mmCIF file of C-alpha atoms in Angstrom:
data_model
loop_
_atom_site.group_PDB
_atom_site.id
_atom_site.type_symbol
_atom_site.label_atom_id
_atom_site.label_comp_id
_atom_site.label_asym_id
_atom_site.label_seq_id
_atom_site.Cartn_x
_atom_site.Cartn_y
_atom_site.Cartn_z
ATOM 1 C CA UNK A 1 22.681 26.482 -21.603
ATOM 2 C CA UNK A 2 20.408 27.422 -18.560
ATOM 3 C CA UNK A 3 16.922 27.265 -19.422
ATOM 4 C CA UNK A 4 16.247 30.298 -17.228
ATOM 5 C CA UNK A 5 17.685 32.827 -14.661
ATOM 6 C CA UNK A 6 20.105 30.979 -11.726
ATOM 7 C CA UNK A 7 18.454 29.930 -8.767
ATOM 8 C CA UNK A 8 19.760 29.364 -5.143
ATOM 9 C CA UNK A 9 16.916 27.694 -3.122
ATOM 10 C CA UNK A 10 18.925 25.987 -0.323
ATOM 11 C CA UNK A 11 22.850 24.501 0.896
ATOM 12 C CA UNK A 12 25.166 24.201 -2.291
ATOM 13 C CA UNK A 13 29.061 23.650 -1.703
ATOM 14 C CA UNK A 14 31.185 21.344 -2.812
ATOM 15 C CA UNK A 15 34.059 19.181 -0.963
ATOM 16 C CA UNK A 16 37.606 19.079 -2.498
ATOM 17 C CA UNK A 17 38.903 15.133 -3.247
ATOM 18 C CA UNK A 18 39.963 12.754 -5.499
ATOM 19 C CA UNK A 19 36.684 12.396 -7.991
ATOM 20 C CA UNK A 20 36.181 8.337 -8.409
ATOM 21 C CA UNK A 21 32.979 5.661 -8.873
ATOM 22 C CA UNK A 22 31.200 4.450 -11.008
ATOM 23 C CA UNK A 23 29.602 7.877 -11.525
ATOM 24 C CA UNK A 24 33.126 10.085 -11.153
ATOM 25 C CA UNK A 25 32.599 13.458 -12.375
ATOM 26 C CA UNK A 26 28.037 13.258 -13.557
ATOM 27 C CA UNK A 27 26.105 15.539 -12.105
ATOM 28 C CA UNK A 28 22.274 14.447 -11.193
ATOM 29 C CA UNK A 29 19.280 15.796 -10.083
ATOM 30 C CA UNK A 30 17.108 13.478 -7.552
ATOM 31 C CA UNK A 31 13.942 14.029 -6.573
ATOM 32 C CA UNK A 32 12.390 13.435 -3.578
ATOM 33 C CA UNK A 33 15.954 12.678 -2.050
ATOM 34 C CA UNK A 34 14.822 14.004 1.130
ATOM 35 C CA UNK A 35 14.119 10.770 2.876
ATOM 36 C CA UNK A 36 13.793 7.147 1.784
ATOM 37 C CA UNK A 37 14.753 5.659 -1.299
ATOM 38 C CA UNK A 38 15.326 9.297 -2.712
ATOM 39 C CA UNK A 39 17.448 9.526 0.536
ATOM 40 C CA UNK A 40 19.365 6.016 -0.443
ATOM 41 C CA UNK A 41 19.715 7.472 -4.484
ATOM 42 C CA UNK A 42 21.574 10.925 -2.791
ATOM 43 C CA UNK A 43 23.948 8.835 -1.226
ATOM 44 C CA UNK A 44 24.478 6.467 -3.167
ATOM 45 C CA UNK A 45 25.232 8.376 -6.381
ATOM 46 C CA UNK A 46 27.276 10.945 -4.189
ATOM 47 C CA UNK A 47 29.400 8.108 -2.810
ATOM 48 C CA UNK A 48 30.223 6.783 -6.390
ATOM 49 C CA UNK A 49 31.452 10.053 -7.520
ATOM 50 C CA UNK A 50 28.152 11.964 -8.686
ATOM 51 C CA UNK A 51 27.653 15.844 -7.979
ATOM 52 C CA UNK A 52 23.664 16.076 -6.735
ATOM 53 C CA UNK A 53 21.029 18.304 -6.815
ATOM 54 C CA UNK A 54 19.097 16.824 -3.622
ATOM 55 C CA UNK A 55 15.287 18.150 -4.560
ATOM 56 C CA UNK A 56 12.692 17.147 -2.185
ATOM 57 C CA UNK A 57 9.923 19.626 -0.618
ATOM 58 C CA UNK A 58 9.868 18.376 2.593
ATOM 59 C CA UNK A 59 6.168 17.503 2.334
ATOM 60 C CA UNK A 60 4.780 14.683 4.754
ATOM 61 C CA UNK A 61 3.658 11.471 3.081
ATOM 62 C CA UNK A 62 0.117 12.595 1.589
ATOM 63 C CA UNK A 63 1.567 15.712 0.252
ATOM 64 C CA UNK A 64 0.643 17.595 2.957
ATOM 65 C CA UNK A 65 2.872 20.653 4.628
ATOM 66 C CA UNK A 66 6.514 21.111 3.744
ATOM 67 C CA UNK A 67 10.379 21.261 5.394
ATOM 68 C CA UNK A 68 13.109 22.764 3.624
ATOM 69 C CA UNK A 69 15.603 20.793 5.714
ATOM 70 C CA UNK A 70 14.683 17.611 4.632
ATOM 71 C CA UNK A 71 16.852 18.347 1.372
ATOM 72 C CA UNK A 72 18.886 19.984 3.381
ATOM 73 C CA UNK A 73 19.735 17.726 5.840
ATOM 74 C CA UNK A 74 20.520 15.219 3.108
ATOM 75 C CA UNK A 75 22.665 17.475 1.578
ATOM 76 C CA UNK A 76 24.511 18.020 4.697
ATOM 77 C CA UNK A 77 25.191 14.012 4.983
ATOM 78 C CA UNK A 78 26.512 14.219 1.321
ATOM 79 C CA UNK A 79 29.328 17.297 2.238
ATOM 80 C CA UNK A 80 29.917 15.243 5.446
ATOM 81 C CA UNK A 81 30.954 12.412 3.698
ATOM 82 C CA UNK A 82 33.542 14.550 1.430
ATOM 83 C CA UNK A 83 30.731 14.483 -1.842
ATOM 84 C CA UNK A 84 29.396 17.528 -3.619
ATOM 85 C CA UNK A 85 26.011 18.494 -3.470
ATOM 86 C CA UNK A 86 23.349 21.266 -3.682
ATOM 87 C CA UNK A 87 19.943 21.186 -1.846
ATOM 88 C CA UNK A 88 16.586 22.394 -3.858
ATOM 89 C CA UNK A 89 13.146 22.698 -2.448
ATOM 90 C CA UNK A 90 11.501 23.081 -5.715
ATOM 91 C CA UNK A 91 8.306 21.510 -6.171
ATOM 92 C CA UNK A 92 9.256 19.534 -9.535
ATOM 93 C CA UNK A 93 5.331 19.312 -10.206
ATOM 94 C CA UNK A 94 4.989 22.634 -10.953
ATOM 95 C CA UNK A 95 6.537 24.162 -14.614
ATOM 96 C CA UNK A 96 8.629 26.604 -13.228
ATOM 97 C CA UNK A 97 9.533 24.521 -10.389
ATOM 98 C CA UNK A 98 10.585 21.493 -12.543
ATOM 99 C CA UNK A 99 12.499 24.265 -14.727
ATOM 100 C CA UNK A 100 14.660 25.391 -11.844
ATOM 101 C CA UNK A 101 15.829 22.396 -10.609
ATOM 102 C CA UNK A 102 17.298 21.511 -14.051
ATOM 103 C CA UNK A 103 18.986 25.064 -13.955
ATOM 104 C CA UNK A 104 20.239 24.705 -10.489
ATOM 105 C CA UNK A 105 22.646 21.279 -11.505
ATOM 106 C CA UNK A 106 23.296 23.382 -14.887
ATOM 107 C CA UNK A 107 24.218 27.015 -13.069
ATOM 108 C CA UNK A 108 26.063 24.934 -9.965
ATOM 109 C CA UNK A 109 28.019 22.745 -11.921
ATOM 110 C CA UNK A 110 27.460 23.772 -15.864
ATOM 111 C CA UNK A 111 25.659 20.405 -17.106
ATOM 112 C CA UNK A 112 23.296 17.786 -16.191
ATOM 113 C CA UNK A 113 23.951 14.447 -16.908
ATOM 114 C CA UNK A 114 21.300 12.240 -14.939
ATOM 115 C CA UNK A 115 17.784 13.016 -13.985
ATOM 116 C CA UNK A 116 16.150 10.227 -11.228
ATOM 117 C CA UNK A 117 12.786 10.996 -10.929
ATOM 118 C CA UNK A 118 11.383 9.791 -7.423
ATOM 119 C CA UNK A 119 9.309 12.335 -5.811
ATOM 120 C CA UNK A 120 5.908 11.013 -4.279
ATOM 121 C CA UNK A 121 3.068 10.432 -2.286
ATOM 122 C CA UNK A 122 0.123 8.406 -1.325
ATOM 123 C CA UNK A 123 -3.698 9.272 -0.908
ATOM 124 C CA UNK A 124 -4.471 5.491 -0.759
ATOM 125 C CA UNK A 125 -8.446 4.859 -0.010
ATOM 126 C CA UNK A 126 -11.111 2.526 -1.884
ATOM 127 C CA UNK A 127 -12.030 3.969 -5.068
ATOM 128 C CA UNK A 128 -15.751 4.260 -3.528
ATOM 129 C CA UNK A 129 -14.407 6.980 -1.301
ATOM 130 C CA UNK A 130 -11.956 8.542 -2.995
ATOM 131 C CA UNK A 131 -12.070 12.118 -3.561
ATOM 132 C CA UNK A 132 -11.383 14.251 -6.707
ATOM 133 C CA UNK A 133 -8.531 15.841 -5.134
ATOM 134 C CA UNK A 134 -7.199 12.282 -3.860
ATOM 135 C CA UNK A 135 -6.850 11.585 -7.733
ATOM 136 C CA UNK A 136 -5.237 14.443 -8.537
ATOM 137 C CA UNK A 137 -2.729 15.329 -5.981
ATOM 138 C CA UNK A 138 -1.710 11.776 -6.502
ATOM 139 C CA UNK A 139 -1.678 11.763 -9.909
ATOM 140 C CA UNK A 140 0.273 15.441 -10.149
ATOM 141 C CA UNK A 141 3.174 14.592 -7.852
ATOM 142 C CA UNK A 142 3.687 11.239 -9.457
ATOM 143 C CA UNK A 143 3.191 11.281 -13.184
ATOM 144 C CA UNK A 144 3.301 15.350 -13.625
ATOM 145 C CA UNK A 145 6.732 15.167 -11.430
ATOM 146 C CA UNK A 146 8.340 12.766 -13.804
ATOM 147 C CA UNK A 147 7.148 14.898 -17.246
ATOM 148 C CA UNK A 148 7.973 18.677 -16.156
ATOM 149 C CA UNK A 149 11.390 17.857 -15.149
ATOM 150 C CA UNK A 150 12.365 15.473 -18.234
ATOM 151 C CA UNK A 151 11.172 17.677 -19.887
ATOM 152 C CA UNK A 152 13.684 20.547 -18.868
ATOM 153 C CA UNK A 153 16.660 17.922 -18.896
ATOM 154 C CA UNK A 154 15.492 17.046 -22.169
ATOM 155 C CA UNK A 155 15.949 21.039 -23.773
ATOM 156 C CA UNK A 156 18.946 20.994 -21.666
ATOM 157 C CA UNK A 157 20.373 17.694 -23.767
ATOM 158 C CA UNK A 158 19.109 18.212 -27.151
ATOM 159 C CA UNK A 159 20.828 21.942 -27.034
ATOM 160 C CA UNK A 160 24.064 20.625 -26.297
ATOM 161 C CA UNK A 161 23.198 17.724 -28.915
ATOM 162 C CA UNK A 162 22.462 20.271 -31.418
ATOM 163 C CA UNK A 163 25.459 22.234 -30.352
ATOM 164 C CA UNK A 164 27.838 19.007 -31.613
ATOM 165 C CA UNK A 165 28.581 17.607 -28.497
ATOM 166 C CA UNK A 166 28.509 14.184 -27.905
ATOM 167 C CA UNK A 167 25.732 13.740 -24.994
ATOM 168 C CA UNK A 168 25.540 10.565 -22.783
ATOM 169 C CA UNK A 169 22.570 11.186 -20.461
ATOM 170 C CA UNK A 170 20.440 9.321 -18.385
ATOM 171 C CA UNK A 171 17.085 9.538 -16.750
ATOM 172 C CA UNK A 172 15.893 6.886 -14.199
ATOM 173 C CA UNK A 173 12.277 6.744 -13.551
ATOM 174 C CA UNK A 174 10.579 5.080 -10.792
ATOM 175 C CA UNK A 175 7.323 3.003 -11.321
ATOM 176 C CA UNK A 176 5.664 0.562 -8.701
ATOM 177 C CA UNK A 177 4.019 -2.719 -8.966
ATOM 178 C CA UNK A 178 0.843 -1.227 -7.526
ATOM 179 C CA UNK A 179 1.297 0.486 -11.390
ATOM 180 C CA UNK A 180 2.074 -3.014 -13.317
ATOM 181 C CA UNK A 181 0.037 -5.507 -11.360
ATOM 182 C CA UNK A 182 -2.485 -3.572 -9.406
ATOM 183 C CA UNK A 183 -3.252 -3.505 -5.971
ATOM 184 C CA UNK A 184 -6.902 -2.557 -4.143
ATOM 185 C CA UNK A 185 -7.055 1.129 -2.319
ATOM 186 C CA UNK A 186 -4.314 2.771 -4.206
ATOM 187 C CA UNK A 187 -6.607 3.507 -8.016
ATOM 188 C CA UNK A 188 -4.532 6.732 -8.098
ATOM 189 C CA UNK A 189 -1.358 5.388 -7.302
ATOM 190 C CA UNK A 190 -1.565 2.727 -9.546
ATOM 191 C CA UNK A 191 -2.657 4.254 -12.244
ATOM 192 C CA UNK A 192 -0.007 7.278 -12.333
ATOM 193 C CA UNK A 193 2.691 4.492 -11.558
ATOM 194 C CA UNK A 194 1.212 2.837 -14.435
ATOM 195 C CA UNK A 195 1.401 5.821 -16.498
ATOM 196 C CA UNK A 196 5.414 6.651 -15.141
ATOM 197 C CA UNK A 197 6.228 3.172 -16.931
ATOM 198 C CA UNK A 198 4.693 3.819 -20.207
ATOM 199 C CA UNK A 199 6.510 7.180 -19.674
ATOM 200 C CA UNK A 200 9.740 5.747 -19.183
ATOM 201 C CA UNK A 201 9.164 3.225 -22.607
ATOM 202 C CA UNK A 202 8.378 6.255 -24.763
ATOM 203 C CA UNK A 203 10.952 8.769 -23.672
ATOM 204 C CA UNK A 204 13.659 5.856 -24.875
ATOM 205 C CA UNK A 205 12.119 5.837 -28.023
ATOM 206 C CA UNK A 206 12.022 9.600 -28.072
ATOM 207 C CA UNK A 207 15.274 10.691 -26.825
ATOM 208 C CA UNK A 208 17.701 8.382 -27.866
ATOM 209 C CA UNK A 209 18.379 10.444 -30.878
ATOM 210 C CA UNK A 210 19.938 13.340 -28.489
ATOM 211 C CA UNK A 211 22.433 10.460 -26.509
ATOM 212 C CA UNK A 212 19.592 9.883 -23.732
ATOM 213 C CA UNK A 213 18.778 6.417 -22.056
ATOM 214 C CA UNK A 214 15.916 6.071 -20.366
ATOM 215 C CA UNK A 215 14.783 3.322 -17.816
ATOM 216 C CA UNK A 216 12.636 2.387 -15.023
ATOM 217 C CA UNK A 217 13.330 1.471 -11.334
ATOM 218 C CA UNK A 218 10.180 -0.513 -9.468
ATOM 219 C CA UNK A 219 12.104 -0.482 -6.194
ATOM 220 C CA UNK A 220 10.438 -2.855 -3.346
ATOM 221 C CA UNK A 221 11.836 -1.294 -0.627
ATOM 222 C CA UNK A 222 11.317 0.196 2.997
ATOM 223 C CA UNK A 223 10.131 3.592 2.792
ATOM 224 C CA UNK A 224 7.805 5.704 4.539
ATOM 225 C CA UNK A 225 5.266 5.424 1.653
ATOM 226 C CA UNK A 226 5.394 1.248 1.270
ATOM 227 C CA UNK A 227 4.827 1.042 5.429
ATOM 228 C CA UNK A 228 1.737 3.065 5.077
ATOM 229 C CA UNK A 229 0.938 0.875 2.208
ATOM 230 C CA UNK A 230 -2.157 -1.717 3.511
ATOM 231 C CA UNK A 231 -0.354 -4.398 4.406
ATOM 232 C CA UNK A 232 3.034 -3.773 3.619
ATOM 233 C CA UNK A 233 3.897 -2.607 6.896
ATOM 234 C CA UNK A 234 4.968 -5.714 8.932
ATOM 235 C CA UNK A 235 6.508 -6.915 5.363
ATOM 236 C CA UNK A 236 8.984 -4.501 5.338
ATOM 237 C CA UNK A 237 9.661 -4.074 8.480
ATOM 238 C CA UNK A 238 13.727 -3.952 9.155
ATOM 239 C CA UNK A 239 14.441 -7.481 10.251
ATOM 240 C CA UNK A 240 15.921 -8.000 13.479
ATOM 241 C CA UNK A 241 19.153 -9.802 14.273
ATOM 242 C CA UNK A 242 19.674 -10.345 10.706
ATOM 243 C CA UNK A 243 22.729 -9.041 8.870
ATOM 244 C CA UNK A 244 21.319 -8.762 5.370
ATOM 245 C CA UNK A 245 18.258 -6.390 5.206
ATOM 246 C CA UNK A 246 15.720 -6.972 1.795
ATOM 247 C CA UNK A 247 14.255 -4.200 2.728
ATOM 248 C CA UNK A 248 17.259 -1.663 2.614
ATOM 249 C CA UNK A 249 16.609 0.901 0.149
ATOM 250 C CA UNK A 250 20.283 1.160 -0.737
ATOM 251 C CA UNK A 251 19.574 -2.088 -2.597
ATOM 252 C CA UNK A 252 17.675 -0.111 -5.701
ATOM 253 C CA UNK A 253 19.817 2.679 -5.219
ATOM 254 C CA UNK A 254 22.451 0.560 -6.400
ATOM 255 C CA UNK A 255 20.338 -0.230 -9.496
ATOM 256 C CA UNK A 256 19.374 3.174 -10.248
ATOM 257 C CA UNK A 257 22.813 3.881 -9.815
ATOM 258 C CA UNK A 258 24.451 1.691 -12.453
ATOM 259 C CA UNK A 259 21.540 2.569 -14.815
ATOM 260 C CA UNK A 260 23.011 6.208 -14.270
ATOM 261 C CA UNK A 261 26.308 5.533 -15.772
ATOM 262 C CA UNK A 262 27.614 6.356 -19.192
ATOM 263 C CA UNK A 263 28.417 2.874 -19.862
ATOM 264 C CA UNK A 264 25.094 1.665 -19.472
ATOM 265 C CA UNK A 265 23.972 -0.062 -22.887
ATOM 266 C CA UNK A 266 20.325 -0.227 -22.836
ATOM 267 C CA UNK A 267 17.720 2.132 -22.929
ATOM 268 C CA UNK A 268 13.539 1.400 -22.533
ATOM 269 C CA UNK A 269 14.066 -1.404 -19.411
ATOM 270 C CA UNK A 270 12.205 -1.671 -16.203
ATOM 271 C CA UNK A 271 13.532 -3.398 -13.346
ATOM 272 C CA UNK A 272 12.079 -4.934 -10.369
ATOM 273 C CA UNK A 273 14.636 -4.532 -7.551
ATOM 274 C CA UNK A 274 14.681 -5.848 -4.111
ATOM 275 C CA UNK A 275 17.421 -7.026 -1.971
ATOM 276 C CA UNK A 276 19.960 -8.714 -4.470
ATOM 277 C CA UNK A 277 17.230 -9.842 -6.377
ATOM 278 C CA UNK A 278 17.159 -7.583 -10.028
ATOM 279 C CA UNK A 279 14.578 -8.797 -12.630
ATOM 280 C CA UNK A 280 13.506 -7.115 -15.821
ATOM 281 C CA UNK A 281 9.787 -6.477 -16.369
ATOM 282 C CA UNK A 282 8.270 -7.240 -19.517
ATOM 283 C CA UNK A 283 5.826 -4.581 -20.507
ATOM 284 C CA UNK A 284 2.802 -5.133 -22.146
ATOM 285 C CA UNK A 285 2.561 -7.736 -24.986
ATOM 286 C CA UNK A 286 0.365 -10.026 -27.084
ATOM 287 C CA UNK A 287 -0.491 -13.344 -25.379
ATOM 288 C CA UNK A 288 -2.468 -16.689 -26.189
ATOM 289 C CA UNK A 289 -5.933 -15.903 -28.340
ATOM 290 C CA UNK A 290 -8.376 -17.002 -30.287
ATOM 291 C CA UNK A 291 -8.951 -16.345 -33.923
ATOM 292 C CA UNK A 292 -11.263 -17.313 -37.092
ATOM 293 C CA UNK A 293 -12.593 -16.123 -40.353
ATOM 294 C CA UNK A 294 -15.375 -13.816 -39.312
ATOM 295 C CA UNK A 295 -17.139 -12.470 -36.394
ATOM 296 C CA UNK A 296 -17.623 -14.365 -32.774
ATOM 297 C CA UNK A 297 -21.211 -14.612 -31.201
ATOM 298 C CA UNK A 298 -21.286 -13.058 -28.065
ATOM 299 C CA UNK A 299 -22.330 -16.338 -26.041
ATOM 300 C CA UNK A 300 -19.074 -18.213 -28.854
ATOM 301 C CA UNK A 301 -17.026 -15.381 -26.782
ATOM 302 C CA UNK A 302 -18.265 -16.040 -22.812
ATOM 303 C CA UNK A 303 -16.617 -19.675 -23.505
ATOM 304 C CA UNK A 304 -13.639 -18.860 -25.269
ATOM 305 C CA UNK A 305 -12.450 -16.252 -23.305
ATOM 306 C CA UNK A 306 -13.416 -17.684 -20.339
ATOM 307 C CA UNK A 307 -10.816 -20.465 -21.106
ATOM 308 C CA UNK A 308 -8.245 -17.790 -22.372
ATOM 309 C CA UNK A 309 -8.070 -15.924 -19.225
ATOM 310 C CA UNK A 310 -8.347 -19.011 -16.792
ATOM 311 C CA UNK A 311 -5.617 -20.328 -18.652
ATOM 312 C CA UNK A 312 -3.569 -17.284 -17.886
ATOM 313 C CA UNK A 313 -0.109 -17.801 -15.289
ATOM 314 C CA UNK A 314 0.034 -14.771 -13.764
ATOM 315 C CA UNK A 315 2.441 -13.915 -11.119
ATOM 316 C CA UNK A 316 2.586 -11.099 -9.234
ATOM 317 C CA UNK A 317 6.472 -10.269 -7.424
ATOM 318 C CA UNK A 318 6.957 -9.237 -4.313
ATOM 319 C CA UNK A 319 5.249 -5.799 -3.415
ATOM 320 C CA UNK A 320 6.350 -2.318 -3.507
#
């Protein structure tokens, strides 16, 4: 059932042909599918068969402003291309906002099946200078936008769990390695990207009982956020005279997309994805220590951990 009244906030319509993919006949909601990897999810899904709420604002890359046909023109490029889609400019952030979108794929098409959470932006600056609202503008679009919305898709599943139906859902979450391994000038990005993969880990725990996977996309990819990233621009730059492109966000869209599909087994992953390379993350765990009967000195403790941590192999992937 709807969780509210029906909304219309942009281009809906739908394409008659033969329904096939990987993802024949699932509807999803994307956020931030405006441009970028969002952009790469829209088509991707749409192309294997999915029916897609395109959500994106419009706003420019540090939140700022806002263009309804960014979502729109997205959703044009899906209906070109003889898929099914519906474009939303709801900010996802926001409770009612987050609410609507799940009600637009549920009034459009009468179910939601996927939720890929994506929306962002970045406010990167030392941590000296960074401003309260820096922090939390970050922090809202990032970690806020994953929670409203799963939250919705969540009352949306466990009501047609409760109602006897067998539910096969997914929701794909997307975390960064600026979240998992940390990178200087981007404290609020990191941290809410930190806080989207712990997110991601609990939801599986929490939702599995209603037919729910969740998982976690850290997509290295070219977007308009990683080329404004310090440093990352020249790295992801689209390589020239080169037919395969590492770069190409179509490469984690893939990913997302098969961790989309009823079949997939799993729930609580988080894979690093960039060209065709597709590792799983290990989250946090207990490594090498030091133990004995009673307390440690505090000068027994500057040697001993000293050695623990120097000891350490850590390796840090590629960015994203």
């Amino acid at each position: 059932a709807s969780a509210s009244e029906p909304h219309d906030d942009g281009v809906r319509g739908r394409s008659p042909r033969a329904v096939t993919g990987s993802l024949a006949g699932r509807v999803a909601v994307i956020t931030g599918a405006g441009r970028g990897i969002g952009r790469a999810h829209a088509l991707r899904f749409a192309a294997e068969g999915a029916r897609v709420v395109v959500n994106d604002t419009g706003a420019d890359a540090d939140g700022g402003g806002g263009d309804e046909g960014a979502a729109q023109a997205v959703t044009a490029e899906v209906l070109a291309a003889g898929g099914e889609a519906v474009a939303s400019t709801h900010d996802v952030a926001d409770w009612d906002g987050g609410r609507a979108v799940v009600d637009l794929a549920i009034d459009t098409w009468g179910r939601l099946d996927v939720l890929v959470n994506n929306a962002g932006i970045l406010r990167d600056r030392a941590l000296v200078n960074l401003e309260a609202d820096d922090w939390d503008d970050v922090v809202r679009v990032h970690l806020r936008g994953h929670f409203v919305p799963t939250r919705w898709a969540a009352v949306h599943w466990r009501a047609r769990h409760q109602a006897g139906e067998a539910v096969a859902a997914n929701v794909v979450h997307t975390s960064s390695t600026s979240g998992l391994f940390g990178n200087p000038g981007q404290t609020n990005y990191g941290a809410a990207k930190a806080g989207v993969a712990a997110f991601s880990a609990i939801c599986a725990e929490e939702l599995a009982r209603y037919g729910v996977r969740s998982n976690c996309l850290v997509p290295a990819a070219r977007t308009r956020l990683t080329e404004a990233s310090p440093g990352l621009g020249a790295v992801v730059a689209a390589p020239a005279g080169v037919r395969f492109d590492p770069w190409d966000p179509d490469h984690a869209a893939r990913v997302a997309a098969y961790l989309a599909t009823e079949v997939c087994p799993f729930t609580g992953a988080t894979f690093l994805v960039r060209g065709g390379n597709v590792a799983l993350l290990e989250p946090w765990r207990l490594g090498a220590g030091v133990e004995r009967d009673g307390s440690w000195e505090v000068d027994e403790l500057a040697a001993e951990l000293g050695t623990l941590v120097a000891d350490d192999d850590r390796r840090r992937p590629s960015p994203a």
